[in-house]
Tab-separated table of C-alpha atoms in Angstrom:
chain	number	residue	atom	x	y	z
U	1	MET	CA	0.000	0.000	0.000
U	2	ARG	CA	1.319	3.427	-1.010
U	3	LEU	CA	0.761	5.892	1.793
U	4	SER	CA	-0.067	8.661	-0.683
U	5	ARG	CA	-3.143	6.630	-1.680
U	6	TYR	CA	-4.082	5.343	1.786
U	7	PHE	CA	-6.458	6.803	4.381
U	8	LEU	CA	-4.333	7.304	7.490
U	9	PRO	CA	-5.546	10.398	9.411
U	10	VAL	CA	-2.764	10.620	12.028
U	11	LEU	CA	-2.905	13.269	14.752
U	12	LYS	CA	0.127	15.194	15.991
U	13	GLU	CA	-1.335	16.079	19.400
U	14	ASN	CA	-2.654	13.817	22.125
U	15	PRO	CA	-6.480	13.858	22.220
U	16	ALA	CA	-7.758	15.339	25.473
U	17	GLU	CA	-10.341	12.589	25.996
U	18	ALA	CA	-7.786	9.743	25.866
U	19	GLN	CA	-6.810	8.648	29.385
U	20	ILE	CA	-4.643	5.626	28.678
U	21	VAL	CA	-1.872	4.834	26.220
U	22	SER	CA	-3.817	2.494	23.948
U	23	HIS	CA	-6.712	4.914	23.498
U	24	ARG	CA	-4.310	7.787	22.855
U	25	TYR	CA	-2.252	5.920	20.274
U	26	MET	CA	-5.246	4.372	18.505
U	27	LEU	CA	-6.716	7.850	17.996
U	28	ARG	CA	-3.393	9.420	17.032
U	29	ALA	CA	-2.524	6.612	14.613
U	30	GLY	CA	-5.843	6.998	12.805
U	31	MET	CA	-7.106	3.559	13.798
U	32	ILE	CA	-10.499	4.518	15.245
U	33	LYS	CA	-12.910	7.430	15.464
U	34	GLN	CA	-15.431	7.815	18.268
U	35	GLN	CA	-19.024	8.075	17.024
U	36	ALA	CA	-20.731	8.044	20.433
U	37	ALA	CA	-19.737	7.195	23.979
U	38	GLY	CA	-18.061	3.777	23.828
U	39	ILE	CA	-18.872	3.303	20.118
U	40	TYR	CA	-16.184	3.576	17.431
U	41	SER	CA	-15.732	3.453	13.697
U	42	TRP	CA	-12.802	1.277	12.725
U	43	LEU	CA	-10.642	3.134	10.227
U	44	PRO	CA	-8.489	1.241	7.689
U	45	LEU	CA	-5.368	0.757	9.837
U	46	GLY	CA	-7.353	-0.328	12.879
U	47	LEU	CA	-9.492	-2.658	10.791
U	48	ARG	CA	-6.390	-4.377	9.410
U	49	VAL	CA	-5.206	-5.223	12.931
U	50	LEU	CA	-8.700	-6.262	13.987
U	51	ARG	CA	-8.845	-8.685	11.054
U	52	ARG	CA	-5.378	-10.078	11.866
U	53	ILE	CA	-6.500	-10.832	15.417
U	54	GLU	CA	-9.776	-12.320	14.197
U	55	GLU	CA	-7.867	-14.566	11.785
U	56	ILE	CA	-5.614	-15.940	14.548
U	57	VAL	CA	-8.615	-16.597	16.795
U	58	ASN	CA	-10.388	-18.444	13.976
U	59	GLN	CA	-7.347	-20.542	13.138
U	60	GLU	CA	-6.813	-21.670	16.722
U	61	GLN	CA	-10.485	-22.435	17.283
U	62	ILE	CA	-10.610	-24.602	14.190
U	63	ARG	CA	-7.343	-26.289	15.184
U	64	ALA	CA	-9.014	-27.247	18.480
U	65	GLY	CA	-11.938	-28.824	16.611
U	66	HIS	CA	-14.486	-26.054	17.088
U	67	ILE	CA	-17.013	-25.186	14.374
U	68	PRO	CA	-17.786	-21.614	13.274
U	69	LEU	CA	-21.254	-20.222	12.621
U	70	LEU	CA	-22.790	-16.753	12.833
U	71	MET	CA	-25.671	-15.661	15.051
U	72	PRO	CA	-27.506	-12.320	14.784
U	73	THR	CA	-26.825	-9.289	16.955
U	74	LEU	CA	-30.541	-8.928	17.820
U	75	GLN	CA	-32.205	-11.632	19.903
U	76	PRO	CA	-35.821	-12.250	20.944
U	77	ALA	CA	-36.441	-11.523	24.620
U	78	ASP	CA	-38.486	-14.731	24.997
U	79	LEU	CA	-35.332	-16.859	24.819
U	80	TRP	CA	-33.857	-14.974	27.748
U	81	ARG	CA	-37.075	-15.344	29.710
U	82	GLU	CA	-36.802	-19.112	29.275
U	83	SER	CA	-33.386	-19.128	30.918
U	84	GLY	CA	-34.457	-16.667	33.600
U	85	ARG	CA	-31.817	-14.085	32.681
U	86	TYR	CA	-33.942	-11.421	30.997
U	87	ASP	CA	-34.828	-9.612	34.220
U	88	ASP	CA	-31.643	-10.560	36.050
U	89	TYR	CA	-29.062	-9.263	33.573
U	90	GLY	CA	-29.463	-5.600	34.534
U	91	GLN	CA	-29.329	-2.273	32.745
U	92	GLU	CA	-26.274	-3.223	30.663
U	93	MET	CA	-28.679	-5.038	28.343
U	94	LEU	CA	-30.124	-2.825	25.600
U	95	ARG	CA	-33.817	-3.747	25.385
U	96	ILE	CA	-35.841	-2.655	22.352
U	97	LYS	CA	-39.143	-3.326	20.568
U	98	ASP	CA	-39.649	-3.778	16.852
U	99	ARG	CA	-42.554	-2.227	14.908
U	100	GLN	CA	-44.757	-5.205	15.846
U	101	GLU	CA	-44.118	-4.478	19.547
U	102	ARG	CA	-42.079	-7.677	19.892
U	103	GLU	CA	-39.495	-7.386	22.646
U	104	MET	CA	-35.929	-7.748	21.433
U	105	LEU	CA	-32.462	-7.141	22.798
U	106	TYR	CA	-29.034	-6.341	21.379
U	107	GLY	CA	-27.095	-9.406	22.454
U	108	PRO	CA	-24.470	-9.028	25.183
U	109	THR	CA	-23.781	-12.780	24.871
U	110	ASN	CA	-25.388	-15.806	23.189
U	111	GLU	CA	-25.951	-18.673	25.641
U	112	GLU	CA	-29.712	-18.688	25.082
U	113	MET	CA	-29.622	-18.476	21.297
U	114	ILE	CA	-26.998	-21.193	20.869
U	115	THR	CA	-28.978	-23.456	23.225
U	116	ASP	CA	-32.067	-22.878	21.084
U	117	ILE	CA	-30.092	-23.783	17.948
U	118	PHE	CA	-28.769	-26.922	19.609
U	119	ARG	CA	-32.134	-28.155	20.921
U	120	SER	CA	-33.684	-27.662	17.473
U	121	HIS	CA	-31.250	-29.965	15.709
U	122	VAL	CA	-29.484	-32.338	18.146
U	123	ASN	CA	-31.148	-35.022	20.234
U	124	SER	CA	-28.672	-37.908	20.476
U	125	TYR	CA	-25.446	-38.466	22.379
U	126	LYS	CA	-24.011	-39.730	19.071
U	127	ASP	CA	-23.782	-36.118	17.847
U	128	LEU	CA	-21.612	-35.114	20.794
U	129	PRO	CA	-19.185	-33.634	21.666
U	130	LEU	CA	-19.984	-30.424	19.823
U	131	THR	CA	-18.499	-26.946	20.135
U	132	LEU	CA	-19.903	-24.066	18.104
U	133	TYR	CA	-18.531	-20.528	18.070
U	134	HIS	CA	-18.828	-17.237	16.254
U	135	ILE	CA	-17.100	-13.862	16.152
U	136	GLN	CA	-19.796	-11.218	16.377
U	137	TRP	CA	-20.458	-7.694	17.607
U	138	LYS	CA	-21.905	-7.380	21.101
U	139	PHE	CA	-23.409	-4.485	23.022
U	140	ARG	CA	-23.356	-3.840	26.753
U	141	ASP	CA	-24.622	-0.459	27.876
U	142	GLU	CA	-21.776	0.410	30.232
U	143	MET	CA	-22.672	3.240	32.575
U	144	ARG	CA	-19.216	4.787	32.188
U	145	PRO	CA	-17.585	3.626	28.942
U	146	ARG	CA	-13.948	4.671	28.942
U	147	PHE	CA	-10.452	3.734	27.865
U	148	GLY	CA	-11.365	3.487	24.188
U	149	VAL	CA	-11.848	-0.074	22.943
U	150	MET	CA	-10.832	-1.442	26.336
U	151	ARG	CA	-14.198	-0.647	27.865
U	152	GLY	CA	-16.553	0.280	25.079
U	153	ARG	CA	-20.243	-0.392	24.731
U	154	GLU	CA	-20.023	-2.065	21.313
U	155	PHE	CA	-17.272	-4.641	20.905
U	156	LEU	CA	-16.250	-7.608	18.783
U	157	MET	CA	-16.096	-10.890	20.659
U	158	LYS	CA	-15.464	-14.512	19.920
U	159	ASP	CA	-17.903	-16.554	21.964
U	160	GLY	CA	-17.996	-20.329	21.819
U	161	TYR	CA	-20.251	-22.921	23.437
U	162	ASN	CA	-19.614	-26.588	24.103
U	163	PHE	CA	-22.249	-29.317	24.404
U	164	ASP	CA	-21.258	-32.596	26.031
U	165	VAL	CA	-23.017	-35.684	27.311
U	166	ASP	CA	-21.456	-35.694	30.801
U	167	ARG	CA	-19.400	-33.605	33.206
U	168	GLU	CA	-16.113	-35.327	32.370
U	169	ALA	CA	-16.462	-34.528	28.670
U	170	ALA	CA	-17.500	-30.942	29.443
U	171	LEU	CA	-14.457	-30.410	31.646
U	172	HIS	CA	-12.271	-31.655	28.798
U	173	ALA	CA	-13.918	-29.015	26.590
U	174	TYR	CA	-13.065	-26.445	29.262
U	175	ASN	CA	-9.437	-27.584	29.269
U	176	ARG	CA	-9.322	-27.667	25.487
U	177	HIS	CA	-10.421	-24.056	25.377
U	178	MET	CA	-7.801	-23.047	27.902
U	179	VAL	CA	-5.016	-24.554	25.804
U	180	SER	CA	-6.340	-23.079	22.556
U	181	TYR	CA	-6.542	-19.653	24.197
U	182	LEU	CA	-2.997	-19.881	25.502
U	183	ARG	CA	-1.781	-20.625	21.985
U	184	THR	CA	-3.917	-17.811	20.547
U	185	TYR	CA	-2.442	-15.188	22.855
U	186	GLU	CA	1.114	-16.388	22.340
U	187	ARG	CA	0.706	-15.977	18.582
U	188	MET	CA	-0.233	-12.360	19.241
U	189	GLY	CA	2.925	-11.736	21.245
U	190	LEU	CA	1.051	-11.638	24.558
U	191	THR	CA	1.599	-13.311	27.912
U	192	ALA	CA	-1.974	-13.886	29.075
U	193	ILE	CA	-2.165	-15.558	32.478
U	194	PRO	CA	-5.165	-17.790	33.264
U	195	MET	CA	-6.465	-16.681	36.678
U	196	ARG	CA	-9.173	-18.144	38.858
U	197	ALA	CA	-12.079	-15.722	38.609
U	198	ALA	CA	-15.730	-15.113	39.456
U	199	SER	CA	-18.408	-16.131	36.946
U	200	GLY	CA	-20.668	-13.061	37.148
U	201	PRO	CA	-23.970	-13.121	35.180
U	202	ILE	CA	-22.852	-16.057	32.972
U	203	GLY	CA	-23.016	-18.445	35.932
U	204	GLY	CA	-21.195	-21.656	36.818
U	205	ASP	CA	-18.557	-22.766	39.288
U	206	ASN	CA	-15.483	-23.249	37.080
U	207	THR	CA	-14.111	-20.166	35.400
U	208	HIS	CA	-10.754	-18.637	34.494
U	209	GLU	CA	-10.027	-15.182	33.160
U	210	PHE	CA	-7.027	-14.536	30.932
U	211	LEU	CA	-5.241	-11.365	31.953
U	212	VAL	CA	-2.402	-9.402	30.386
U	213	LEU	CA	-0.277	-7.590	32.952
U	214	ALA	CA	-0.394	-3.821	32.495
U	215	GLN	CA	-0.346	-0.850	34.854
U	216	THR	CA	-3.572	0.449	33.318
U	217	GLY	CA	-5.463	-2.793	33.921
U	218	GLU	CA	-8.792	-2.518	35.717
U	219	SER	CA	-8.318	-5.688	37.757
U	220	GLU	CA	-5.975	-6.053	40.691
U	221	VAL	CA	-4.140	-9.372	40.379
U	222	PHE	CA	-2.095	-11.516	42.734
U	223	TYR	CA	0.319	-14.013	41.214
U	224	ASP	CA	3.468	-16.085	41.460
U	225	ASP	CA	5.741	-14.415	38.907
U	226	ARG	CA	7.077	-17.766	37.722
U	227	VAL	CA	3.800	-18.160	35.820
U	228	THR	CA	4.887	-15.422	33.383
U	229	ALA	CA	7.732	-17.630	32.121
U	230	LEU	CA	5.434	-20.475	31.039
U	231	LYS	CA	5.078	-20.888	27.272
U	232	LEU	CA	3.450	-23.400	24.955
U	233	GLY	CA	5.960	-22.658	22.225
U	234	GLN	CA	5.851	-25.101	19.329
U	235	ARG	CA	4.492	-28.040	21.321
U	236	ASP	CA	2.384	-30.451	19.305
U	237	ILE	CA	-0.845	-30.859	21.264
U	238	ASP	CA	-3.489	-33.465	20.474
U	239	TYR	CA	-6.751	-31.814	21.519
U	240	ASP	CA	-8.466	-35.207	21.672
U	241	ASP	CA	-5.959	-36.466	24.248
U	242	ARG	CA	-7.666	-35.651	27.538
U	243	THR	CA	-4.621	-36.438	29.652
U	244	GLN	CA	-2.237	-34.319	27.606
U	245	VAL	CA	-4.607	-31.364	27.530
U	246	ALA	CA	-5.322	-31.634	31.262
U	247	ASP	CA	-1.589	-31.765	32.012
U	248	VAL	CA	-1.000	-28.536	30.070
U	249	CYS	CA	-3.808	-26.842	31.991
U	250	LYS	CA	-2.356	-28.061	35.271
U	251	GLU	CA	1.035	-26.663	34.289
U	252	PHE	CA	-0.440	-23.217	33.658
U	253	THR	CA	-2.809	-23.087	36.652
U	254	THR	CA	-0.864	-24.698	39.495
U	255	LEU	CA	1.117	-21.563	40.349
U	256	TYR	CA	-0.929	-18.976	42.225
U	257	ALA	CA	-2.714	-16.477	39.970
U	258	ARG	CA	-6.020	-14.878	40.944
U	259	THR	CA	-8.005	-11.719	40.476
U	260	ASP	CA	-9.018	-9.614	43.475
U	261	GLU	CA	-12.488	-11.225	43.386
U	262	THR	CA	-11.148	-14.695	44.231
U	263	HIS	CA	-7.900	-13.779	46.002
U	264	ASP	CA	-7.087	-15.862	49.101
U	265	GLN	CA	-4.386	-14.182	51.162
U	266	ALA	CA	-3.678	-17.298	53.251
U	267	ILE	CA	-2.840	-19.334	50.131
U	268	PHE	CA	-0.952	-16.422	48.574
U	269	ASP	CA	1.255	-16.156	51.672
U	270	GLN	CA	2.525	-19.672	50.943
U	271	VAL	CA	4.145	-18.437	47.697
U	272	PRO	CA	7.867	-17.707	48.245
U	273	GLU	CA	8.164	-14.009	49.000
U	274	ALA	CA	10.589	-13.403	46.114
U	275	HIS	CA	7.937	-14.626	43.658
U	276	ARG	CA	4.879	-13.044	45.294
U	277	LYS	CA	3.636	-10.219	43.061
U	278	VAL	CA	0.700	-7.835	43.113
U	279	GLY	CA	-0.154	-5.867	39.994
U	280	ARG	CA	-2.893	-4.979	37.568
U	281	GLY	CA	-4.208	-6.863	34.566
U	282	ILE	CA	-6.362	-6.427	31.486
U	283	GLU	CA	-8.934	-9.148	30.914
U	284	VAL	CA	-8.781	-10.433	27.323
U	285	GLY	CA	-10.837	-13.609	27.636
U	286	GLN	CA	-12.748	-15.894	29.956
U	287	ILE	CA	-13.880	-19.517	29.964
U	288	PHE	CA	-16.801	-20.983	31.913
U	289	TYR	CA	-18.151	-24.415	32.760
U	290	PHE	CA	-21.732	-24.102	33.989
U	291	GLY	CA	-23.146	-27.597	33.579
U	292	THR	CA	-26.894	-27.686	32.903
U	293	LYS	CA	-27.717	-24.074	33.874
U	294	TYR	CA	-29.174	-23.316	30.437
U	295	SER	CA	-29.905	-26.764	29.031
U	296	ALA	CA	-32.152	-27.765	31.957
U	297	SER	CA	-34.239	-24.586	31.860
U	298	MET	CA	-34.491	-24.555	28.056
U	299	GLY	CA	-35.023	-28.271	27.394
U	300	ALA	CA	-31.766	-28.990	25.551
U	301	GLU	CA	-31.609	-32.751	26.055
U	302	VAL	CA	-30.036	-35.751	24.357
U	303	THR	CA	-30.828	-39.434	24.520
U	304	THR	CA	-27.983	-41.445	26.073
U	305	ALA	CA	-26.724	-44.875	25.021
U	306	GLU	CA	-28.993	-46.332	27.713
U	307	GLY	CA	-32.049	-44.655	26.187
U	308	THR	CA	-32.614	-42.041	28.876
U	309	LYS	CA	-32.855	-38.315	28.243
U	310	VAL	CA	-30.446	-35.969	30.010
U	311	PRO	CA	-29.785	-32.229	29.759
U	312	VAL	CA	-26.466	-31.591	28.027
U	313	GLU	CA	-23.471	-30.276	29.944
U	314	MET	CA	-22.385	-26.862	28.676
U	315	GLY	CA	-19.758	-24.174	28.919
U	316	SER	CA	-19.085	-20.850	27.236
U	317	HIS	CA	-15.777	-19.326	26.225
U	318	GLY	CA	-15.064	-15.767	25.145
U	319	ILE	CA	-12.191	-13.743	23.712
U	320	GLY	CA	-12.422	-9.958	23.472
U	321	VAL	CA	-11.251	-9.541	19.873
U	322	SER	CA	-11.547	-5.751	19.705
U	323	ARG	CA	-10.329	-5.334	23.289
U	324	LEU	CA	-7.168	-7.220	22.363
U	325	LEU	CA	-5.961	-4.291	20.243
U	326	GLY	CA	-5.903	-2.096	23.309
U	327	ALA	CA	-4.285	-4.793	25.428
U	328	ILE	CA	-1.516	-5.390	22.895
U	329	ILE	CA	-0.736	-1.662	22.721
U	330	GLU	CA	-0.746	-1.352	26.515
U	331	ALA	CA	1.759	-4.218	26.682
U	332	SER	CA	3.872	-3.123	23.696
U	333	HIS	CA	4.625	0.578	23.169
U	334	ASP	CA	7.117	3.311	23.928
U	335	ASP	CA	7.014	7.103	24.054
U	336	LYS	CA	7.083	7.281	20.239
U	337	GLY	CA	4.098	5.063	19.572
U	338	ILE	CA	2.884	1.498	19.138
U	339	ILE	CA	5.196	-1.517	18.723
U	340	TRP	CA	3.174	-4.235	16.986
U	341	PRO	CA	4.206	-7.876	17.382
U	342	GLU	CA	4.771	-9.501	13.987
U	343	GLY	CA	1.706	-11.720	14.370
U	344	VAL	CA	-0.828	-8.873	14.383
U	345	THR	CA	0.897	-5.971	12.627
U	346	PRO	CA	-1.234	-4.168	10.012
U	347	PHE	CA	1.709	-4.214	7.575
U	348	PRO	CA	4.826	-6.373	8.007
U	349	VAL	CA	7.253	-3.599	7.025
U	350	GLY	CA	7.327	0.070	6.135
U	351	ILE	CA	9.408	1.574	3.327
U	352	VAL	CA	10.600	5.153	3.804
U	353	ASN	CA	11.857	7.083	0.786
U	354	LEU	CA	14.167	9.806	2.097
U	355	LYS	CA	14.153	11.738	-1.174
U	356	GLN	CA	10.902	11.391	-3.004
U	357	GLY	CA	11.370	12.446	-6.627
U	358	ASP	CA	14.968	11.237	-6.836
U	359	SER	CA	14.968	8.764	-9.710
U	360	ALA	CA	17.333	6.281	-8.048
U	361	ALA	CA	15.499	6.371	-4.691
U	362	ASP	CA	12.086	6.094	-6.335
U	363	ALA	CA	13.222	3.141	-8.455
U	364	ALA	CA	14.776	1.370	-5.464
U	365	CYS	CA	11.618	1.801	-3.352
U	366	ASP	CA	9.431	0.561	-6.192
U	367	GLY	CA	11.724	-2.448	-6.556
U	368	LEU	CA	11.539	-3.237	-2.823
U	369	TYR	CA	7.761	-2.850	-2.822
U	370	LYS	CA	7.334	-5.266	-5.738
U	371	ALA	CA	9.900	-7.756	-4.428
U	372	LEU	CA	8.134	-7.927	-1.044
U	373	ALA	CA	4.763	-8.326	-2.771
U	374	ALA	CA	6.177	-11.228	-4.788
U	375	LYS	CA	6.886	-12.956	-1.459
U	376	GLY	CA	3.342	-12.354	-0.239
U	377	LEU	CA	4.186	-9.355	1.954
U	378	GLU	CA	2.326	-6.073	1.543
U	379	ALA	CA	4.554	-3.209	2.634
U	380	LEU	CA	3.388	0.276	3.582
U	381	TYR	CA	5.422	2.530	1.296
U	382	ASP	CA	5.673	6.146	2.478
U	383	ASP	CA	5.915	7.836	-0.898
U	384	ARG	CA	4.655	11.219	0.311
U	385	ASP	CA	6.541	14.397	-0.447
U	386	GLU	CA	7.321	14.984	3.237
U	387	ARG	CA	10.483	15.636	5.202
U	388	ALA	CA	12.301	12.581	6.553
U	389	GLY	CA	11.548	13.429	10.181
U	390	ALA	CA	7.807	13.433	9.565
U	391	LYS	CA	8.000	10.077	7.800
U	392	PHE	CA	9.991	8.503	10.652
U	393	ALA	CA	7.540	9.917	13.217
U	394	THR	CA	4.591	8.379	11.353
U	395	MET	CA	6.277	4.990	11.133
U	396	ASP	CA	7.161	5.057	14.837
U	397	LEU	CA	3.626	6.070	15.787
U	398	ILE	CA	1.844	3.334	13.816
U	399	GLY	CA	4.387	0.811	15.063
U	400	LEU	CA	5.237	-1.473	12.137
U	401	PRO	CA	7.821	-3.988	13.398
U	402	TRP	CA	10.325	-3.276	10.607
U	403	ARG	CA	11.314	-0.296	8.488
U	404	ILE	CA	13.439	-0.158	5.344
U	405	THR	CA	14.943	3.289	4.786
U	406	VAL	CA	16.062	4.215	1.286
U	407	GLY	CA	18.168	7.268	0.417
U	408	PRO	CA	20.558	8.433	-2.326
U	409	ARG	CA	23.634	8.224	-0.105
U	410	GLY	CA	23.059	4.589	0.845
U	411	LEU	CA	22.075	3.601	-2.671
U	412	ALA	CA	25.372	4.999	-3.950
U	413	ASN	CA	26.978	2.235	-1.902
U	414	GLY	CA	24.363	-0.363	-2.851
U	415	ILE	CA	22.687	-0.490	0.555
U	416	VAL	CA	19.441	0.301	2.390
U	417	GLU	CA	18.846	0.415	6.139
U	418	LEU	CA	16.724	-2.189	7.929
U	419	THR	CA	15.531	-1.052	11.379
U	420	SER	CA	13.737	-2.957	14.143
U	421	ARG	CA	10.966	-0.903	15.746
U	422	ARG	CA	11.245	-2.855	19.002
U	423	THR	CA	14.996	-2.523	19.572
U	424	GLY	CA	15.816	0.493	17.421
U	425	GLU	CA	18.797	-1.392	16.000
U	426	SER	CA	19.631	-0.847	12.324
U	427	GLU	CA	21.558	-2.883	9.785
U	428	GLU	CA	22.860	-1.934	6.367
U	429	LEU	CA	21.984	-4.477	3.706
U	430	SER	CA	21.588	-4.718	-0.025
U	431	PRO	CA	17.958	-4.272	-1.109
U	432	GLU	CA	17.801	-7.966	-2.033
U	433	ALA	CA	19.160	-9.024	1.354
U	434	ALA	CA	16.679	-6.751	3.153
U	435	VAL	CA	13.778	-8.362	1.315
U	436	ASP	CA	15.082	-11.844	2.107
U	437	ARG	CA	15.497	-10.948	5.780
U	438	ILE	CA	11.914	-9.702	6.070
U	439	ALA	CA	10.612	-12.751	4.232
U	440	GLN	CA	12.511	-15.014	6.622
U	441	ILE	CA	11.085	-13.228	9.652
U	442	TYR	CA	7.515	-13.735	8.471
U	443	ALA	CA	7.973	-17.237	7.043
U	444	GLY	CA	5.241	-19.518	8.402
U	445	ARG	CA	3.184	-16.745	9.998
């Protein structure tokens, strides 16, 4: 993409309404525009990152054996009355009526609707286990929306729902989700710690939140800092192997890690003092096992091998897709701007032409742009007639992981400059070598 033809409305000054780093940088980098309190338009750069995150979430859900579908944003109130949640959910739910005076709601979550879909089409244990998920916009009418996409009213969420014949199978689904989430966050360059949490209006006894450590986090967290060193890495995990999956979950949940809602000081005091940490975290996902809370009240039953009917065991599992943009920026930035991890960056590399209009520099930049495209990498080429300082400031603000700088002086010696946004370190390479280096970095992503 040539920047002269792109829509990137960057701001030089910090917006007065932005209270935290991620909100400030998303506005300044032209990623979002507020349309109402807690409601944003996603501008081209922000949408590219949102789609990158959505793609990773989809890939890891499918790898775990989960099946995508798409449910509507509007739901009939009668479904929620069946489960008993319509009156209990509170004022966060946006309740509306259509022109026929039918009561509707803008979905904050989808337990009722997915249960209705299940009970309409599945009635035998032979069709289980089954996990369905979608990535859809949600609305919760927060009283005080703030912090940009971190606590907005409209947000994009992946929510998945498992249906199993017994508790043991449902707990395996819970564990399977935990492992798939850990892999999802790692691919985004995040360390998201699973912490014992409270279930809130979803219900159920088993639940973990996934939190990214950040000073601006809304939750106070208590943890053994050795948990931050745990990684899945490139482990080959068989999601059908209950023992293997359970062992991974045990590895990641044995060390103390809890939110303030479930914190137990007596247990925390048993953690060696050198590893006992208190901080703040940003919630980026949560998993629940709630048994027959919805299936019993809504008649979602299957016939067992013995011929008896039982309500299915269920759980729900969410990832805040749009919230993740804010969390990644909070965890990865400096005083110049965003530092995107390679897995979610809107563009893999930026090309800066130090002397636009110089025939040699223009030709070299065009050559780099085409060579990267031939390797499946779309660069952001700053071909504007701007001073070098302004171009560098834009690249630092939007946070692309790598920058190739092209100028007449370097080209006279057959070199360009490859710079890492994260470390600031630069290396002089031939244009061909720079392209090969970038291609190697992104190979397999």
